PDB file of C-alpha atoms and ligand atoms in Angstrom:
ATOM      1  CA  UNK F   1     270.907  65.005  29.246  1.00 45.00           C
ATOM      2  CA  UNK F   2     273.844  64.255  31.805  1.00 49.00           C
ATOM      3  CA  UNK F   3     276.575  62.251  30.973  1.00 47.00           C
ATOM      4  CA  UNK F   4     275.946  59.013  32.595  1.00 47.00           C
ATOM      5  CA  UNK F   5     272.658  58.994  30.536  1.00 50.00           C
ATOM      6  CA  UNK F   6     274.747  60.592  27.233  1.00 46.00           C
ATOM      7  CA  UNK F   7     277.556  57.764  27.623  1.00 49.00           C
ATOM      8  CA  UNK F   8     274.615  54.973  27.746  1.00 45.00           C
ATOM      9  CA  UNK F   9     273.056  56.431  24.526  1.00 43.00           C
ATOM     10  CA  UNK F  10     276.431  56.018  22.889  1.00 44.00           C
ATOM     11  CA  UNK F  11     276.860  52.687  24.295  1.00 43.00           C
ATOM     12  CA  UNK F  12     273.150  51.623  22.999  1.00 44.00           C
ATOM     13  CA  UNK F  13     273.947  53.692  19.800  1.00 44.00           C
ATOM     14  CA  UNK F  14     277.335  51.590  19.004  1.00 42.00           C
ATOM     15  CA  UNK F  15     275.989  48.434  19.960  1.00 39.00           C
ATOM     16  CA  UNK F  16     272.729  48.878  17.773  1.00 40.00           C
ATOM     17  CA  UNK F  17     275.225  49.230  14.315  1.00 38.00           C
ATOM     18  CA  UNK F  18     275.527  48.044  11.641  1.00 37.00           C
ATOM     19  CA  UNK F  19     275.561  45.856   8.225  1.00 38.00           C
ATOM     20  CA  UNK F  20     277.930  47.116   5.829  1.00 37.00           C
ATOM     21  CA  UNK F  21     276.876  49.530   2.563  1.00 37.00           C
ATOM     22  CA  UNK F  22     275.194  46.901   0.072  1.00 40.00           C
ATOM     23  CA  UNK F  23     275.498  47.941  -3.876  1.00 37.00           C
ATOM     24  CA  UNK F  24     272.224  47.255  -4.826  1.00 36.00           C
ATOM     25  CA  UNK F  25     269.057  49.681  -3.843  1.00 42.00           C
ATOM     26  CA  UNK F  26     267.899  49.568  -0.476  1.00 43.00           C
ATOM     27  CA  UNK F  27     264.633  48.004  -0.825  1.00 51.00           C
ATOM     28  CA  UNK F  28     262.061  47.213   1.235  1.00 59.00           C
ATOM     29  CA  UNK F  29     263.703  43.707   1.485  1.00 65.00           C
ATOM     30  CA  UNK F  30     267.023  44.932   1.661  1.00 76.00           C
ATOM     31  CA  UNK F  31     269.289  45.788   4.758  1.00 87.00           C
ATOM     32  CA  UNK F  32     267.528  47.858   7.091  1.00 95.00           C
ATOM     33  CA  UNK F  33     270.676  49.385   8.863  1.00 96.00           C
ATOM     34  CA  UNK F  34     273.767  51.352   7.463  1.00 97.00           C
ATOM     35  CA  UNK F  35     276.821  52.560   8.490  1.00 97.00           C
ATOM     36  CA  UNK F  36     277.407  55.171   6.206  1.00 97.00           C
ATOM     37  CA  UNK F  37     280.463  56.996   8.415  1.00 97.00           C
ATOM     38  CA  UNK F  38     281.927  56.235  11.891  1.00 97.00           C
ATOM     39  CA  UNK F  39     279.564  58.745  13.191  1.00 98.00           C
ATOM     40  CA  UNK F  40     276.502  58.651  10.694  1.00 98.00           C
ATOM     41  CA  UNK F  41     273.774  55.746  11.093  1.00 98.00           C
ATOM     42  CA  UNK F  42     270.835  55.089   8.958  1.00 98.00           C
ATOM     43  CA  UNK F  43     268.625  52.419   9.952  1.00 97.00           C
ATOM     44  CA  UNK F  44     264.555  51.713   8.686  1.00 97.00           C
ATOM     45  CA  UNK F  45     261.868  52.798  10.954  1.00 97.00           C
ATOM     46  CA  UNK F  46     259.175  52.143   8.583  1.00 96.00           C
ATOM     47  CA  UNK F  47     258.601  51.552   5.004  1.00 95.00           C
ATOM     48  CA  UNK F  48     260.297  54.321   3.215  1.00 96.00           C
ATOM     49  CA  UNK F  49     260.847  56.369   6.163  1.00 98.00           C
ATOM     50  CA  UNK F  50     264.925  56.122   7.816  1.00 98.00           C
ATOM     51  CA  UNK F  51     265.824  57.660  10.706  1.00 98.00           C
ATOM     52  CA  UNK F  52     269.311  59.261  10.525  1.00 98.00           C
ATOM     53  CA  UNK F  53     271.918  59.638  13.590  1.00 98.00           C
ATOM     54  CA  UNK F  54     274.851  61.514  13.979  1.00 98.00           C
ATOM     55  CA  UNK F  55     277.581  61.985  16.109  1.00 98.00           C
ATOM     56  CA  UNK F  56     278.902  65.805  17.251  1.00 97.00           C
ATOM     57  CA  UNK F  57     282.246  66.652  17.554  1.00 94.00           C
ATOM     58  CA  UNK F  58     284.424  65.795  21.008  1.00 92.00           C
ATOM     59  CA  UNK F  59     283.348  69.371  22.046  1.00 88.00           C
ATOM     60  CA  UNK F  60     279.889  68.845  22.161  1.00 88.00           C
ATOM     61  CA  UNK F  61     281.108  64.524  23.859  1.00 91.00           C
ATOM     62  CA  UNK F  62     279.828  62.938  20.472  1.00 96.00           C
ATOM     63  CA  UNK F  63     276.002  63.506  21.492  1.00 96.00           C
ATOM     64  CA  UNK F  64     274.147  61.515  19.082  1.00 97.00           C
ATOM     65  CA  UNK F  65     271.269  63.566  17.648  1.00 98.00           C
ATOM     66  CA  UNK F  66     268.519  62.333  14.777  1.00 98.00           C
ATOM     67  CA  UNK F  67     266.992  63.587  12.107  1.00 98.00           C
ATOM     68  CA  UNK F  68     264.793  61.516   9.102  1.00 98.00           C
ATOM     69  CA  UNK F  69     265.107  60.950   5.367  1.00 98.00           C
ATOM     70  CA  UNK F  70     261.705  60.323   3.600  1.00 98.00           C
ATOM     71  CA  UNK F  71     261.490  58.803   0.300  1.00 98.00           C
ATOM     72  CA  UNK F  72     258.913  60.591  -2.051  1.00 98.00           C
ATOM     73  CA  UNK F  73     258.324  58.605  -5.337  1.00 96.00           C
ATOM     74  CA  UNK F  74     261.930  58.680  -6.646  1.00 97.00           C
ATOM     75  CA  UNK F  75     263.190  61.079  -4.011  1.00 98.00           C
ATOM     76  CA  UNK F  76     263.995  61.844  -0.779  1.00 98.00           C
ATOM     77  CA  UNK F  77     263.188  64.208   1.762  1.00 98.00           C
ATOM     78  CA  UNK F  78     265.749  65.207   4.684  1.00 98.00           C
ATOM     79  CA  UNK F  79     264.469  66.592   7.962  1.00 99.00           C
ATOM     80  CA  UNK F  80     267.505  67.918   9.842  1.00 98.00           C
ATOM     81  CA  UNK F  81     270.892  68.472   8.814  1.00 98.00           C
ATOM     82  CA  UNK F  82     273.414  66.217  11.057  1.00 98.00           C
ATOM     83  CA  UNK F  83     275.592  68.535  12.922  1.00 98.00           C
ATOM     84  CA  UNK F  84     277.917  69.815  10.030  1.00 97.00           C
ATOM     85  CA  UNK F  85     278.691  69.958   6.510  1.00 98.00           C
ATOM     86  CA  UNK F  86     280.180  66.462   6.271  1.00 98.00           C
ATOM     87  CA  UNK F  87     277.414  64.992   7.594  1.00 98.00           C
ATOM     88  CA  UNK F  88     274.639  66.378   5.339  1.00 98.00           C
ATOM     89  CA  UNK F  89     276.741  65.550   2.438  1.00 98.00           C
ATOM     90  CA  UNK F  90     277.428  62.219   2.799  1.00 98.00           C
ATOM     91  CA  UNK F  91     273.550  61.711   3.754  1.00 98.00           C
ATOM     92  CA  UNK F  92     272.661  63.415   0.813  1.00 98.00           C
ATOM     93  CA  UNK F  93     275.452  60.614  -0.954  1.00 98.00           C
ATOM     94  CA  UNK F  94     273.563  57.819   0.513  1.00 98.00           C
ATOM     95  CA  UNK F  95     270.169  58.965  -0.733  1.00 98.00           C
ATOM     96  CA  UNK F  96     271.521  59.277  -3.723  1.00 98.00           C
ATOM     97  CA  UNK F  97     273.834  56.296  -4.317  1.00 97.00           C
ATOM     98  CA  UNK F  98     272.361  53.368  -1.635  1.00 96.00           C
ATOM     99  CA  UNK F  99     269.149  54.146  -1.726  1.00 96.00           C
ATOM    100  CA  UNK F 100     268.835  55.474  -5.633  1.00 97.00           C
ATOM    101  CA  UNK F 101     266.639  58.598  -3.951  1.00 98.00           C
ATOM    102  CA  UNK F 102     268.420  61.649  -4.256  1.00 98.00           C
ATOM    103  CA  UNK F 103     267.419  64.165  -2.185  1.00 98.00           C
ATOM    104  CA  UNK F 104     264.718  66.754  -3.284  1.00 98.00           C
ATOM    105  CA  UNK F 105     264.315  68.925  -0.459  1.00 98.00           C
ATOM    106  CA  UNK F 106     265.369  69.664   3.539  1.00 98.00           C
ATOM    107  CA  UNK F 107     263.675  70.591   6.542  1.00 98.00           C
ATOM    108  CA  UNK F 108     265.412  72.220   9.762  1.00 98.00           C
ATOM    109  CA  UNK F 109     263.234  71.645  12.825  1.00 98.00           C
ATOM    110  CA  UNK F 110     264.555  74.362  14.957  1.00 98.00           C
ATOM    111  CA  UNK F 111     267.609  76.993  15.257  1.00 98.00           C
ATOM    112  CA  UNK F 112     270.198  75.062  16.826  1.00 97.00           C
ATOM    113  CA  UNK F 113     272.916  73.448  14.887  1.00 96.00           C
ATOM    114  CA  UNK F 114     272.040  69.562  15.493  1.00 97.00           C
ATOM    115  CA  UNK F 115     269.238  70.514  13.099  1.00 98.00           C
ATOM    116  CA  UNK F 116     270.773  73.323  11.228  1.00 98.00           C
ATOM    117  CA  UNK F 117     274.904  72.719  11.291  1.00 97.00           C
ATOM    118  CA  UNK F 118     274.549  71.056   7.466  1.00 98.00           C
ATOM    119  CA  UNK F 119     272.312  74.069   5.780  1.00 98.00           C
ATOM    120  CA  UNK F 120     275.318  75.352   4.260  1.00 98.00           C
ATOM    121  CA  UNK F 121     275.936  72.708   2.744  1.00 98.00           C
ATOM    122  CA  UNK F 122     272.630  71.756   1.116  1.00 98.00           C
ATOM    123  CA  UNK F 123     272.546  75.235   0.053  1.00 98.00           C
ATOM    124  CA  UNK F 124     275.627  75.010  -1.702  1.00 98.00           C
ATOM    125  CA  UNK F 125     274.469  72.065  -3.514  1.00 98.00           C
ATOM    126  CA  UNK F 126     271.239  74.240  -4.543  1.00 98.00           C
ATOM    127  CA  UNK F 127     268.992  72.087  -2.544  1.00 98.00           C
ATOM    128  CA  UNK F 128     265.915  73.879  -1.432  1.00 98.00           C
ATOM    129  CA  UNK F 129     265.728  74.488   2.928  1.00 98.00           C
ATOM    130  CA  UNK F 130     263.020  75.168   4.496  1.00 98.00           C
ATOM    131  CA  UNK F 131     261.998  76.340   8.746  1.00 98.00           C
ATOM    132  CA  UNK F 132     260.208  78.406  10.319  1.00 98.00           C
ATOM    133  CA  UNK F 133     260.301  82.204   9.940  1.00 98.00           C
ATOM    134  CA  UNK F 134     261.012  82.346  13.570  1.00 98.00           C
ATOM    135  CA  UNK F 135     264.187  79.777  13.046  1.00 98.00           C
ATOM    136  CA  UNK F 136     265.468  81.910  10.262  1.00 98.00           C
ATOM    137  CA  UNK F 137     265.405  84.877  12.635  1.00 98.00           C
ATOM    138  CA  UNK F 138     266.840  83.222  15.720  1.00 98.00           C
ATOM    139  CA  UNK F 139     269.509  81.731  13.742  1.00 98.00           C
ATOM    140  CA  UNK F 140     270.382  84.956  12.109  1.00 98.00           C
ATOM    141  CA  UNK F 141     270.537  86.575  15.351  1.00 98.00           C
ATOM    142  CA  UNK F 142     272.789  83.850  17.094  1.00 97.00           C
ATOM    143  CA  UNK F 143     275.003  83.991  13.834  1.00 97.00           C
ATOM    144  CA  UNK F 144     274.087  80.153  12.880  1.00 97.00           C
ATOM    145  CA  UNK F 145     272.716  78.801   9.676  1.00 98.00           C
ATOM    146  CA  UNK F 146     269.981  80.091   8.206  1.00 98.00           C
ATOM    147  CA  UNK F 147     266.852  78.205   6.405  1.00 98.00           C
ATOM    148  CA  UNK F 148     266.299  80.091   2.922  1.00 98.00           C
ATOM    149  CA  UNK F 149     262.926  79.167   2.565  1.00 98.00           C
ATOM    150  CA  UNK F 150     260.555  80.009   5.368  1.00 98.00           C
ATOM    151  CA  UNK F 151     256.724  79.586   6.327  1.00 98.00           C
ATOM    152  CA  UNK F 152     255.138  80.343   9.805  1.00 96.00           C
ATOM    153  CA  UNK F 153     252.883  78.169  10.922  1.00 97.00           C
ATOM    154  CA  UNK F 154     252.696  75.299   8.995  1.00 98.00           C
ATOM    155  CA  UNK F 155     253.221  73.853   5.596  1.00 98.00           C
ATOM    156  CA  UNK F 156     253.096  70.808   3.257  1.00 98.00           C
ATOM    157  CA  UNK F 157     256.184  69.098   1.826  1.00 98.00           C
ATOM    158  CA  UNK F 158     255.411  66.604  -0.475  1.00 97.00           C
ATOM    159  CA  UNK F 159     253.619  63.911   1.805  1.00 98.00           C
ATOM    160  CA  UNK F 160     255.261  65.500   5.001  1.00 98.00           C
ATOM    161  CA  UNK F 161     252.903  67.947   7.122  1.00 98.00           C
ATOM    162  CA  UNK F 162     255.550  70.817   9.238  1.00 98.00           C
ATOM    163  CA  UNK F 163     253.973  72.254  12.132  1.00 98.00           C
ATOM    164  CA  UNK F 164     254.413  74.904  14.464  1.00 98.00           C
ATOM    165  CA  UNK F 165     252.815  73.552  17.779  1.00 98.00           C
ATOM    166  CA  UNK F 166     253.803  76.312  19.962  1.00 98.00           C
ATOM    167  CA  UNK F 167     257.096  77.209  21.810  1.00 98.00           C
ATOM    168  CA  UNK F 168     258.365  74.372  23.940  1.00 98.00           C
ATOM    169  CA  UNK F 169     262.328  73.650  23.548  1.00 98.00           C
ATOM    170  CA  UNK F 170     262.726  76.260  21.975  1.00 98.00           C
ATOM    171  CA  UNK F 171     260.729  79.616  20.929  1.00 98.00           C
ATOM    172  CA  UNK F 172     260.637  78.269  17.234  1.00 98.00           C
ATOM    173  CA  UNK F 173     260.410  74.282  17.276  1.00 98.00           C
ATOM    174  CA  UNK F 174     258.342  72.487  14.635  1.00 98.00           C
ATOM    175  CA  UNK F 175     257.216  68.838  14.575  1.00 98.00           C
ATOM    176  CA  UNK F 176     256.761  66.746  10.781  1.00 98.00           C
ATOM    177  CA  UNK F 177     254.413  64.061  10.626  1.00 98.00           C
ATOM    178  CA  UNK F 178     254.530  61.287   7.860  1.00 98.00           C
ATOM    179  CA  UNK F 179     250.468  60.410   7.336  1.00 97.00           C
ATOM    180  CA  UNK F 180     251.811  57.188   5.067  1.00 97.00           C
ATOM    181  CA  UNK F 181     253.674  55.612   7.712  1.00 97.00           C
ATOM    182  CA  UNK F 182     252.130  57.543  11.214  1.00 98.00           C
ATOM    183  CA  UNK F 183     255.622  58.780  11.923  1.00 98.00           C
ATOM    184  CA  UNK F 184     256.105  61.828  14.037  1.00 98.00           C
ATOM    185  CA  UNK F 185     259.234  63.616  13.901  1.00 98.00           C
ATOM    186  CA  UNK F 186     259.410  65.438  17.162  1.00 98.00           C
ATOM    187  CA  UNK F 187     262.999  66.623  17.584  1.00 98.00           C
ATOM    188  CA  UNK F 188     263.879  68.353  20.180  1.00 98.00           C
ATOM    189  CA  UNK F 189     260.033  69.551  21.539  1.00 98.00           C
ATOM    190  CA  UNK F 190     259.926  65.690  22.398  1.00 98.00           C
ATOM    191  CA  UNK F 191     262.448  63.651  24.921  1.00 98.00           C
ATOM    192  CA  UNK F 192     262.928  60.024  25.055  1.00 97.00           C
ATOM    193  CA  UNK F 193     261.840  57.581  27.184  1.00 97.00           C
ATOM    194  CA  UNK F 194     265.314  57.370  29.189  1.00 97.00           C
ATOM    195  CA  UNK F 195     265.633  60.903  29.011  1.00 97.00           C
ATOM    196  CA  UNK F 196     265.684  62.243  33.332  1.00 96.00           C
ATOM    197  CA  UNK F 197     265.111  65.254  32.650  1.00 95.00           C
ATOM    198  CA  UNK F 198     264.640  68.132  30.148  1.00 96.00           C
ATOM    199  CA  UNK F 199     268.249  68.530  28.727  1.00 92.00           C
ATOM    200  CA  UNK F 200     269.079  71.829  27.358  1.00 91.00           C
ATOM    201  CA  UNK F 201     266.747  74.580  28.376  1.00 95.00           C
ATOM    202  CA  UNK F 202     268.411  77.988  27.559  1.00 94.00           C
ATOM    203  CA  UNK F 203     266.227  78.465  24.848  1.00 96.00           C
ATOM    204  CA  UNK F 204     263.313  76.796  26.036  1.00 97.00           C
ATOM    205  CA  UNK F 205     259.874  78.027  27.317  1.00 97.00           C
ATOM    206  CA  UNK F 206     258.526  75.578  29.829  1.00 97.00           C
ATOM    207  CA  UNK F 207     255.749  77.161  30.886  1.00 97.00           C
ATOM    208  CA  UNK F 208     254.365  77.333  27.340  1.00 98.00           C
ATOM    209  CA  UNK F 209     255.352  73.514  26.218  1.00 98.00           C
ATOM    210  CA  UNK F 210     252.480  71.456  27.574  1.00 98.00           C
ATOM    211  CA  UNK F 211     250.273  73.141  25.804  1.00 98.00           C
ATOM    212  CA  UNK F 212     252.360  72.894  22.722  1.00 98.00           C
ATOM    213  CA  UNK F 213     252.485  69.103  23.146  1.00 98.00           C
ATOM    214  CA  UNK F 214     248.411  68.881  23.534  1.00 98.00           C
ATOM    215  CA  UNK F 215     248.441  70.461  20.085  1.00 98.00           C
ATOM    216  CA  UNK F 216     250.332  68.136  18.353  1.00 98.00           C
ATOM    217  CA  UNK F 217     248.288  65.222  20.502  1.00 97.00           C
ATOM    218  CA  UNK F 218     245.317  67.168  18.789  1.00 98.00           C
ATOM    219  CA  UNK F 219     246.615  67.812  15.540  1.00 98.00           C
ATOM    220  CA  UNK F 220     248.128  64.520  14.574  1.00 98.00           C
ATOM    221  CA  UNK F 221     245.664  61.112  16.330  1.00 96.00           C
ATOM    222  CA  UNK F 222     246.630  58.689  13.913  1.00 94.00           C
ATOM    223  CA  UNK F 223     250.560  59.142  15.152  1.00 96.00           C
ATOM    224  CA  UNK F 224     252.067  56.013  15.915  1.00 97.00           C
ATOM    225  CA  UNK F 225     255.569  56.133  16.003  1.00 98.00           C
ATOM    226  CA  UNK F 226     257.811  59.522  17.949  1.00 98.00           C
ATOM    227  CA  UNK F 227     260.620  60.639  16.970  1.00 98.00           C
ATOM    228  CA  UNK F 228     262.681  62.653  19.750  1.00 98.00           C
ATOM    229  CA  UNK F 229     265.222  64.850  19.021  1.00 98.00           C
ATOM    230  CA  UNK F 230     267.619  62.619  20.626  1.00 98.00           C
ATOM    231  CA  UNK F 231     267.904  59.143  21.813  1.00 98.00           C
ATOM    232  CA  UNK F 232     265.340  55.904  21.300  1.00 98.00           C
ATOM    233  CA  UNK F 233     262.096  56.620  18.993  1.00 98.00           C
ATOM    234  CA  UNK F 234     258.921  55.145  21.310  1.00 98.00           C
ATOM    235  CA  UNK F 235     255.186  55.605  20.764  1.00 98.00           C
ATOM    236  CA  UNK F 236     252.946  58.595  21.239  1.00 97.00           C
ATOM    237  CA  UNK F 237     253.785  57.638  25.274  1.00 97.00           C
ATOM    238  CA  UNK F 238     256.376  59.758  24.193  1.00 98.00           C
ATOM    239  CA  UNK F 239     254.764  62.962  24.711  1.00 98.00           C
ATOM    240  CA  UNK F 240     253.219  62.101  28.002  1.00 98.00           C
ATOM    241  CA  UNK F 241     256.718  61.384  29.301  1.00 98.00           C
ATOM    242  CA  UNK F 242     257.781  65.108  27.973  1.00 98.00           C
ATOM    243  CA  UNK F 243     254.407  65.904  29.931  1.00 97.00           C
ATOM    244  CA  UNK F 244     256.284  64.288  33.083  1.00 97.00           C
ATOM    245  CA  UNK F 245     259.421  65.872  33.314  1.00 97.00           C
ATOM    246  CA  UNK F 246     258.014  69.001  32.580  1.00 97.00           C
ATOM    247  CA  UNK F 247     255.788  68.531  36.135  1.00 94.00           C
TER     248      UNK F 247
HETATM  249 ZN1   ZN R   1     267.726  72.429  20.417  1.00 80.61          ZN
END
């Protein structure tokens, strides 16, 4: 992303936010936005289903990146970390004390730290982690944090489905898909509608990723709702427009 297009995601970002933290669980009736930092916003994309967004640090020009938190029964699912300790932990403190969910379990999507930066963290706390054996490796390599748990492929958690589509962003991204709510979560493999072009491509393999994105078209039909990695969720246009700037 450039920074004209970065600076207008903050803008929309800021001016999207938000009610106040609320005492009292956060229904289905309840507020459906949260503030819970300066730089951490929760807000409801379906029932049960929040999408999380978080601010970097000035050396990365506060580039917002998401992530989700799932609610299973009487628990919570995280998929992606924030960028850093802090943020993971005080997500894992609003699962636990807004929305009376604590969290069970985490997913990292791929190697790099807008997904991974809060592993430590969650580890610390004795929460399970899972990614990709391929994300453990890369991240070990690159000296970043490391997933404890890994699977190749794909795997369930709890209601979530984590699949390996094939290399597109990066050598190792996965997407999650939420059957209950037709939610796909596809981070970084998947740009947003304002996105220009493909953002950051050092790790990427372009010539592999349309393919990649026909197998998640393939794999999940009943999506309805995409996730990027980064900026405004859409529909499964989405992927088309990944399909575009990839031409
Ligand atoms: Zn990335």
């Amino acid at each position: 992303m450039n920074i004209p297009s970065l600076r207008l995601c903050i803008v929309l970002l800021l001016g999207t936010a938000c009610a106040s933290t609320p005492e009292r669980a956060a229904l289905d009736d309840g507020p459906s936005e949260y503030t819970v930092a300066e730089d951490i916003h929760v807000r409801r994309l379906a029932p049960g289903v929040w999408l999380h967004t978080t601010l970097a640090g000035e050396d990365f020009d506060r580039y917002p990146a998401n992530g989700l938190l799932i609610e299973d029964g009487g628990e919570t699912l995280l998929v992606d970390t924030g960028w850093n300790a802090r943020h993971a932990e005080q997500l894992v403190a609003w699962a636990r004390d807004t929305l009376h969910r604590p969290v069970r379990a985490a997913v990292v999507t791929h190697f790099h730290e807008d997904r991974t930066g809060g592993v430590p963290a969650l580890v610390a706390k004795g929460l399970p982690v899972y990614g990709l054996e391929d994300t453990a490796r890369l991240a070990k390599e690159r000296g970043l944090p490391v997933p404890p748990r890994t699977f190749s492929q794909e795997q369930a958690l709890g209601p979530l489905e984590l699949f390996f589509p094939g290399a597109g962003h990066a050598r190792d991204n996965i997407v999650v898909f939420h059957p209950g709510s037709g939610v796909l979560f596809g981070g970084c493999f998947v740009k947003d509608g304002a996105a220009k072009d493909l953002g950051n491509v050092a790790d990427a393999a372009v010539s592999a990723w349309p393919a990649s994105l026909e197998r998640t078209r393939e794999r999940f039909p009943g999506l309805q709702v995409v996730v990027p990695g980064h900026g405004a969720p859409g529909g499964p246009e989405l992927l088309g427009h990944t399909e575009e700037l990839l031409r």
